[in-house]
């Protein structure tokens, strides 16, 4: 069974440019999460989806960040415009079932110059 | 909201020794406490978890203990091996939704 797939693995952009990250969760997982992990820190939740509905986006900086999960499967996280402080690893996770264990992808490492 | 503190930030042990990582949490409503291992260039991987109705759980060389009264939980790794070297994160959540992570512990196992 394939795990959570994220792309790209690395992205280098200049500040003020837009950037997008893509996530394909484990098949059948109805819950999808986006996290941001700053260097030397634990992941911090940005947004959580139940199927196609964003049920917790309280930590998402809505002035520049947006996300979508069309058809309740894969998801895209966008930043526009990017700032220097957005440099981090962006992780996607998915879960399902009563136990609801979160499985993480390898992440996208973003560097904003 | 929930706040999770993790200690130590770095830990170095000799192969074969035990390693202990400790975490505290602030929200008494938290009822799910997973531990993740993150290797370089990879996402966190669940290694063991415990729910609030259990005080201790063991899986081969790994064990987790939970003290709900004191609001702290610990990861114990026995007979450490070089492949145990990684960053370990504790987390706490209510119903595994709003999960808050500790800052991580970098474990180094010296051969």
PDB file of C-alpha atoms in Angstrom:
ATOM      1  CA  UNK A   1       0.000   0.000   0.000  1.00  0.00           C
ATOM      2  CA  UNK A   2       1.379   3.393  -0.991  1.00  0.00           C
ATOM      3  CA  UNK A   3       1.883   5.902   1.777  1.00  0.00           C
ATOM      4  CA  UNK A   4       1.138   9.623   1.751  1.00  0.00           C
ATOM      5  CA  UNK A   5       2.732  11.136  -1.342  1.00  0.00           C
ATOM      6  CA  UNK A   6       3.858  14.748  -1.447  1.00  0.00           C
ATOM      7  CA  UNK A   7       5.391  16.797  -4.208  1.00  0.00           C
ATOM      8  CA  UNK A   8       7.640  18.509  -4.851  1.00  0.00           C
ATOM      9  CA  UNK A   9      10.207  17.368  -2.282  1.00  0.00           C
ATOM     10  CA  UNK A  10      12.104  20.630  -2.459  1.00  0.00           C
ATOM     11  CA  UNK A  11      11.218  24.119  -3.630  1.00  0.00           C
ATOM     12  CA  UNK A  12      13.330  27.246  -3.746  1.00  0.00           C
ATOM     13  CA  UNK A  13      11.630  30.531  -4.577  1.00  0.00           C
ATOM     14  CA  UNK A  14      12.209  34.228  -4.160  1.00  0.00           C
ATOM     15  CA  UNK A  15      10.075  36.197  -1.728  1.00  0.00           C
ATOM     16  CA  UNK A  16       6.785  37.511  -3.041  1.00  0.00           C
ATOM     17  CA  UNK A  17       6.504  34.601  -5.484  1.00  0.00           C
ATOM     18  CA  UNK A  18       3.624  32.099  -5.249  1.00  0.00           C
ATOM     19  CA  UNK A  19       4.184  28.429  -4.432  1.00  0.00           C
ATOM     20  CA  UNK A  20       1.976  25.341  -4.248  1.00  0.00           C
ATOM     21  CA  UNK A  21       2.354  21.962  -2.593  1.00  0.00           C
ATOM     22  CA  UNK A  22       0.462  18.810  -3.476  1.00  0.00           C
ATOM     23  CA  UNK A  23      -0.545  15.862  -1.306  1.00  0.00           C
ATOM     24  CA  UNK A  24      -2.096  12.515  -2.150  1.00  0.00           C
ATOM     25  CA  UNK A  25      -3.265  10.740   1.021  1.00  0.00           C
ATOM     26  CA  UNK A  26      -3.450   7.026   1.658  1.00  0.00           C
ATOM     27  CA  UNK A  27      -6.338   5.534  -0.283  1.00  0.00           C
ATOM     28  CA  UNK A  28      -9.536   5.532   1.736  1.00  0.00           C
ATOM     29  CA  UNK A  29      -8.325   8.030   4.339  1.00  0.00           C
ATOM     30  CA  UNK A  30     -11.019  10.654   4.764  1.00  0.00           C
ATOM     31  CA  UNK A  31      -9.068  12.960   7.100  1.00  0.00           C
ATOM     32  CA  UNK A  32      -6.203  15.008   5.718  1.00  0.00           C
ATOM     33  CA  UNK A  33      -3.889  17.380   7.597  1.00  0.00           C
ATOM     34  CA  UNK A  34      -1.367  20.003   6.569  1.00  0.00           C
ATOM     35  CA  UNK A  35       1.406  20.830   9.039  1.00  0.00           C
ATOM     36  CA  UNK A  36       4.303  23.256   9.003  1.00  0.00           C
ATOM     37  CA  UNK A  37       7.551  22.200  10.657  1.00  0.00           C
ATOM     38  CA  UNK A  38      10.104  24.899  11.368  1.00  0.00           C
ATOM     39  CA  UNK A  39      13.735  23.913  11.814  1.00  0.00           C
ATOM     40  CA  UNK A  40      14.294  22.228  15.159  1.00  0.00           C
ATOM     41  CA  UNK A  41      10.604  22.232  16.057  1.00  0.00           C
ATOM     42  CA  UNK A  42       7.688  19.850  16.028  1.00  0.00           C
ATOM     43  CA  UNK A  43       4.986  19.995  13.353  1.00  0.00           C
ATOM     44  CA  UNK A  44       2.261  22.617  13.794  1.00  0.00           C
ATOM     45  CA  UNK A  45      -1.201  22.047  12.351  1.00  0.00           C
ATOM     46  CA  UNK A  46      -2.285  24.449   9.627  1.00  0.00           C
ATOM     47  CA  UNK A  47      -5.533  22.881   8.475  1.00  0.00           C
ATOM     48  CA  UNK A  48      -7.531  19.664   8.814  1.00  0.00           C
ATOM     49  CA  UNK A  49     -10.010  18.288   6.295  1.00  0.00           C
ATOM     50  CA  UNK A  50     -12.789  15.781   6.834  1.00  0.00           C
ATOM     51  CA  UNK A  51     -13.432  14.636   3.266  1.00  0.00           C
ATOM     52  CA  UNK A  52     -13.664  17.892   1.283  1.00  0.00           C
ATOM     53  CA  UNK A  53     -14.625  20.083   4.252  1.00  0.00           C
ATOM     54  CA  UNK A  54     -12.060  22.157   6.126  1.00  0.00           C
ATOM     55  CA  UNK A  55     -13.092  21.554   9.755  1.00  0.00           C
ATOM     56  CA  UNK A  56     -10.143  23.240  11.484  1.00  0.00           C
ATOM     57  CA  UNK A  57      -8.244  26.060   9.788  1.00  0.00           C
ATOM     58  CA  UNK A  58      -7.749  28.263  12.848  1.00  0.00           C
ATOM     59  CA  UNK A  59      -3.938  28.197  12.484  1.00  0.00           C
ATOM     60  CA  UNK A  60      -3.860  28.893   8.755  1.00  0.00           C
ATOM     61  CA  UNK A  61      -2.627  32.433   7.932  1.00  0.00           C
ATOM     62  CA  UNK A  62      -5.518  33.221   5.644  1.00  0.00           C
ATOM     63  CA  UNK A  63      -4.086  36.433   4.237  1.00  0.00           C
ATOM     64  CA  UNK A  64      -1.529  34.486   2.208  1.00  0.00           C
ATOM     65  CA  UNK A  65      -2.248  30.778   2.644  1.00  0.00           C
ATOM     66  CA  UNK A  66      -5.036  28.824   0.992  1.00  0.00           C
ATOM     67  CA  UNK A  67      -5.847  25.152   0.684  1.00  0.00           C
ATOM     68  CA  UNK A  68      -8.300  22.984  -1.143  1.00  0.00           C
ATOM     69  CA  UNK A  69      -9.276  19.351  -1.216  1.00  0.00           C
ATOM     70  CA  UNK A  70     -11.493  18.861  -4.211  1.00  0.00           C
ATOM     71  CA  UNK A  71     -13.450  15.612  -4.308  1.00  0.00           C
ATOM     72  CA  UNK A  72     -12.149  14.747  -0.847  1.00  0.00           C
ATOM     73  CA  UNK A  73      -9.003  13.010  -2.108  1.00  0.00           C
ATOM     74  CA  UNK A  74      -5.793  14.884  -2.903  1.00  0.00           C
ATOM     75  CA  UNK A  75      -5.100  18.366  -1.627  1.00  0.00           C
ATOM     76  CA  UNK A  76      -3.148  21.490  -2.532  1.00  0.00           C
ATOM     77  CA  UNK A  77      -1.675  24.072  -0.174  1.00  0.00           C
ATOM     78  CA  UNK A  78      -0.778  27.437  -1.667  1.00  0.00           C
ATOM     79  CA  UNK A  79       1.171  30.439  -0.429  1.00  0.00           C
ATOM     80  CA  UNK A  80       0.851  33.756  -2.234  1.00  0.00           C
ATOM     81  CA  UNK A  81       2.951  35.784  -1.828  1.00  0.00           C
ATOM     82  CA  UNK A  82       5.681  33.880   0.017  1.00  0.00           C
ATOM     83  CA  UNK A  83       7.693  35.600   2.752  1.00  0.00           C
ATOM     84  CA  UNK A  84      11.131  34.785   4.143  1.00  0.00           C
ATOM     85  CA  UNK A  85       9.531  33.430   7.321  1.00  0.00           C
ATOM     86  CA  UNK A  86       7.616  30.817   5.343  1.00  0.00           C
ATOM     87  CA  UNK A  87      10.786  28.756   4.890  1.00  0.00           C
ATOM     88  CA  UNK A  88       9.987  25.411   6.537  1.00  0.00           C
ATOM     89  CA  UNK A  89       9.019  21.819   5.799  1.00  0.00           C
ATOM     90  CA  UNK A  90       5.354  21.415   4.903  1.00  0.00           C
ATOM     91  CA  UNK A  91       4.019  18.024   5.913  1.00  0.00           C
ATOM     92  CA  UNK A  92       0.829  16.306   4.868  1.00  0.00           C
ATOM     93  CA  UNK A  93      -0.758  13.519   6.903  1.00  0.00           C
ATOM     94  CA  UNK A  94      -3.872  11.402   6.559  1.00  0.00           C
ATOM     95  CA  UNK A  95      -5.909   9.193   8.849  1.00  0.00           C
ATOM     96  CA  UNK A  96      -9.037   7.120   8.948  1.00  0.00           C
ATOM     97  CA  UNK A  97     -11.069   4.849  11.129  1.00  0.00           C
ATOM     98  CA  UNK A  98     -11.794   4.696  14.812  1.00  0.00           C
ATOM     99  CA  UNK A  99      -8.145   4.658  15.847  1.00  0.00           C
ATOM    100  CA  UNK A 100      -7.421   7.640  13.576  1.00  0.00           C
ATOM    101  CA  UNK A 101      -3.630   7.211  13.468  1.00  0.00           C
ATOM    102  CA  UNK A 102      -1.952   9.937  11.432  1.00  0.00           C
ATOM    103  CA  UNK A 103       0.435   8.812   8.685  1.00  0.00           C
ATOM    104  CA  UNK A 104       2.821  11.448   7.379  1.00  0.00           C
ATOM    105  CA  UNK A 105       4.316  12.086   3.991  1.00  0.00           C
ATOM    106  CA  UNK A 106       8.003  12.953   3.525  1.00  0.00           C
ATOM    107  CA  UNK A 107       7.208  16.653   3.286  1.00  0.00           C
ATOM    108  CA  UNK A 108       8.136  19.533   1.004  1.00  0.00           C
ATOM    109  CA  UNK A 109      11.105  21.619   2.073  1.00  0.00           C
ATOM    110  CA  UNK A 110      10.496  25.248   1.101  1.00  0.00           C
ATOM    111  CA  UNK A 111      13.279  27.811   0.986  1.00  0.00           C
ATOM    112  CA  UNK A 112      12.280  31.436   0.408  1.00  0.00           C
ATOM    113  CA  UNK A 113      15.201  33.649  -0.625  1.00  0.00           C
TER     114      UNK A 113
ATOM    115  CA  UNK B   1      -4.999  25.444  23.928  1.00  0.00           C
ATOM    116  CA  UNK B   2      -2.781  22.456  24.576  1.00  0.00           C
ATOM    117  CA  UNK B   3       0.928  23.030  25.266  1.00  0.00           C
ATOM    118  CA  UNK B   4       3.414  20.152  25.148  1.00  0.00           C
ATOM    119  CA  UNK B   5       6.916  20.427  26.566  1.00  0.00           C
ATOM    120  CA  UNK B   6       9.578  17.837  25.821  1.00  0.00           C
ATOM    121  CA  UNK B   7      12.920  17.120  27.496  1.00  0.00           C
ATOM    122  CA  UNK B   8      15.765  16.714  26.846  1.00  0.00           C
ATOM    123  CA  UNK B   9      16.312  18.407  23.500  1.00  0.00           C
ATOM    124  CA  UNK B  10      19.341  16.212  22.819  1.00  0.00           C
ATOM    125  CA  UNK B  11      20.300  12.833  24.250  1.00  0.00           C
ATOM    126  CA  UNK B  12      23.416  10.784  23.603  1.00  0.00           C
ATOM    127  CA  UNK B  13      23.748   7.184  24.830  1.00  0.00           C
ATOM    128  CA  UNK B  14      26.027   4.236  24.271  1.00  0.00           C
ATOM    129  CA  UNK B  15      24.716   1.329  22.257  1.00  0.00           C
ATOM    130  CA  UNK B  16      22.924  -1.081  24.575  1.00  0.00           C
ATOM    131  CA  UNK B  17      22.022   1.561  27.152  1.00  0.00           C
ATOM    132  CA  UNK B  18      18.494   2.805  27.803  1.00  0.00           C
ATOM    133  CA  UNK B  19      17.084   6.172  26.709  1.00  0.00           C
ATOM    134  CA  UNK B  20      14.249   8.065  28.369  1.00  0.00           C
ATOM    135  CA  UNK B  21      12.417  11.078  26.927  1.00  0.00           C
ATOM    136  CA  UNK B  22       9.857  12.979  28.978  1.00  0.00           C
ATOM    137  CA  UNK B  23       6.903  15.169  28.030  1.00  0.00           C
ATOM    138  CA  UNK B  24       4.350  17.209  29.927  1.00  0.00           C
ATOM    139  CA  UNK B  25       1.023  18.510  28.678  1.00  0.00           C
ATOM    140  CA  UNK B  26      -1.299  21.232  29.903  1.00  0.00           C
ATOM    141  CA  UNK B  27      -4.836  20.276  28.835  1.00  0.00           C
ATOM    142  CA  UNK B  28      -6.355  17.694  31.167  1.00  0.00           C
ATOM    143  CA  UNK B  29      -8.885  16.825  28.431  1.00  0.00           C
ATOM    144  CA  UNK B  30      -6.127  15.352  26.224  1.00  0.00           C
ATOM    145  CA  UNK B  31      -6.645  11.626  25.897  1.00  0.00           C
ATOM    146  CA  UNK B  32      -4.296  10.445  23.150  1.00  0.00           C
ATOM    147  CA  UNK B  33      -0.488  10.499  23.350  1.00  0.00           C
ATOM    148  CA  UNK B  34       1.519   9.250  20.358  1.00  0.00           C
ATOM    149  CA  UNK B  35       5.278   9.153  19.887  1.00  0.00           C
ATOM    150  CA  UNK B  36       6.821   9.721  16.482  1.00  0.00           C
ATOM    151  CA  UNK B  37      10.291   9.015  15.134  1.00  0.00           C
ATOM    152  CA  UNK B  38      11.620  11.270  12.387  1.00  0.00           C
ATOM    153  CA  UNK B  39      14.700  10.360  10.396  1.00  0.00           C
ATOM    154  CA  UNK B  40      16.559  12.854   8.246  1.00  0.00           C
ATOM    155  CA  UNK B  41      14.602  13.820   5.142  1.00  0.00           C
ATOM    156  CA  UNK B  42      11.535  11.833   6.135  1.00  0.00           C
ATOM    157  CA  UNK B  43       8.187  12.536   7.707  1.00  0.00           C
ATOM    158  CA  UNK B  44       7.398  11.534  11.301  1.00  0.00           C
ATOM    159  CA  UNK B  45       6.536   7.865  11.765  1.00  0.00           C
ATOM    160  CA  UNK B  46       4.379   6.592  14.623  1.00  0.00           C
ATOM    161  CA  UNK B  47       6.303   4.189  16.857  1.00  0.00           C
ATOM    162  CA  UNK B  48       3.940   3.785  19.804  1.00  0.00           C
ATOM    163  CA  UNK B  49       0.872   5.469  21.261  1.00  0.00           C
ATOM    164  CA  UNK B  50      -1.111   5.378  24.483  1.00  0.00           C
ATOM    165  CA  UNK B  51      -4.610   6.446  25.417  1.00  0.00           C
ATOM    166  CA  UNK B  52      -5.669   7.967  28.708  1.00  0.00           C
ATOM    167  CA  UNK B  53      -7.357   4.827  29.980  1.00  0.00           C
ATOM    168  CA  UNK B  54      -4.001   2.990  30.054  1.00  0.00           C
ATOM    169  CA  UNK B  55      -1.003   3.689  32.292  1.00  0.00           C
ATOM    170  CA  UNK B  56       1.672   1.814  30.394  1.00  0.00           C
ATOM    171  CA  UNK B  57       2.183   0.179  27.028  1.00  0.00           C
ATOM    172  CA  UNK B  58       5.100  -1.836  25.709  1.00  0.00           C
ATOM    173  CA  UNK B  59       6.166  -2.957  22.255  1.00  0.00           C
ATOM    174  CA  UNK B  60       9.416  -4.939  22.203  1.00  0.00           C
ATOM    175  CA  UNK B  61      12.197  -2.480  23.182  1.00  0.00           C
ATOM    176  CA  UNK B  62       9.883   0.538  23.368  1.00  0.00           C
ATOM    177  CA  UNK B  63       7.561   1.447  26.223  1.00  0.00           C
ATOM    178  CA  UNK B  64       5.470   4.468  27.099  1.00  0.00           C
ATOM    179  CA  UNK B  65       4.132   5.436  30.521  1.00  0.00           C
ATOM    180  CA  UNK B  66       1.394   7.944  31.300  1.00  0.00           C
ATOM    181  CA  UNK B  67       0.665   9.760  34.546  1.00  0.00           C
ATOM    182  CA  UNK B  68      -2.650  11.560  34.072  1.00  0.00           C
ATOM    183  CA  UNK B  69      -2.588  13.169  37.502  1.00  0.00           C
ATOM    184  CA  UNK B  70       0.769  14.794  36.901  1.00  0.00           C
ATOM    185  CA  UNK B  71       0.034  15.286  33.175  1.00  0.00           C
ATOM    186  CA  UNK B  72       3.245  13.760  31.977  1.00  0.00           C
ATOM    187  CA  UNK B  73       4.234  10.814  29.821  1.00  0.00           C
ATOM    188  CA  UNK B  74       7.548   9.229  28.924  1.00  0.00           C
ATOM    189  CA  UNK B  75       9.157   7.125  26.198  1.00  0.00           C
ATOM    190  CA  UNK B  76      11.579   4.401  27.223  1.00  0.00           C
ATOM    191  CA  UNK B  77      13.867   2.686  24.726  1.00  0.00           C
ATOM    192  CA  UNK B  78      15.890  -0.242  26.050  1.00  0.00           C
ATOM    193  CA  UNK B  79      18.940  -1.925  24.492  1.00  0.00           C
ATOM    194  CA  UNK B  80      19.444   1.013  22.135  1.00  0.00           C
ATOM    195  CA  UNK B  81      20.911   0.393  18.691  1.00  0.00           C
ATOM    196  CA  UNK B  82      22.554   2.829  16.242  1.00  0.00           C
ATOM    197  CA  UNK B  83      19.442   2.671  14.037  1.00  0.00           C
ATOM    198  CA  UNK B  84      17.464   4.190  16.919  1.00  0.00           C
ATOM    199  CA  UNK B  85      19.300   7.468  16.233  1.00  0.00           C
ATOM    200  CA  UNK B  86      16.710  10.001  15.077  1.00  0.00           C
ATOM    201  CA  UNK B  87      14.537  12.862  16.326  1.00  0.00           C
ATOM    202  CA  UNK B  88      11.662  11.749  18.542  1.00  0.00           C
ATOM    203  CA  UNK B  89       8.490  13.782  19.049  1.00  0.00           C
ATOM    204  CA  UNK B  90       5.798  13.388  21.633  1.00  0.00           C
ATOM    205  CA  UNK B  91       2.305  14.718  21.023  1.00  0.00           C
ATOM    206  CA  UNK B  92      -0.978  15.146  22.850  1.00  0.00           C
ATOM    207  CA  UNK B  93      -4.491  15.524  21.528  1.00  0.00           C
ATOM    208  CA  UNK B  94      -8.162  15.095  22.148  1.00  0.00           C
ATOM    209  CA  UNK B  95      -9.537  12.306  19.943  1.00  0.00           C
ATOM    210  CA  UNK B  96      -6.390  12.514  17.778  1.00  0.00           C
ATOM    211  CA  UNK B  97      -7.572  15.631  15.976  1.00  0.00           C
ATOM    212  CA  UNK B  98      -5.963  18.786  17.304  1.00  0.00           C
ATOM    213  CA  UNK B  99      -2.557  17.206  17.896  1.00  0.00           C
ATOM    214  CA  UNK B 100       0.126  19.360  19.517  1.00  0.00           C
ATOM    215  CA  UNK B 101       3.743  18.233  19.248  1.00  0.00           C
ATOM    216  CA  UNK B 102       6.686  18.735  21.524  1.00  0.00           C
ATOM    217  CA  UNK B 103       9.820  20.380  20.161  1.00  0.00           C
ATOM    218  CA  UNK B 104      11.596  17.060  19.684  1.00  0.00           C
ATOM    219  CA  UNK B 105      14.543  15.142  21.140  1.00  0.00           C
ATOM    220  CA  UNK B 106      17.553  14.335  18.999  1.00  0.00           C
ATOM    221  CA  UNK B 107      18.744  10.891  20.118  1.00  0.00           C
ATOM    222  CA  UNK B 108      22.216   9.740  19.177  1.00  0.00           C
ATOM    223  CA  UNK B 109      23.245   6.150  19.873  1.00  0.00           C
ATOM    224  CA  UNK B 110      27.000   5.706  19.791  1.00  0.00           C
ATOM    225  CA  UNK B 111      28.267   2.321  18.626  1.00  0.00           C
TER     226      UNK B 111
END
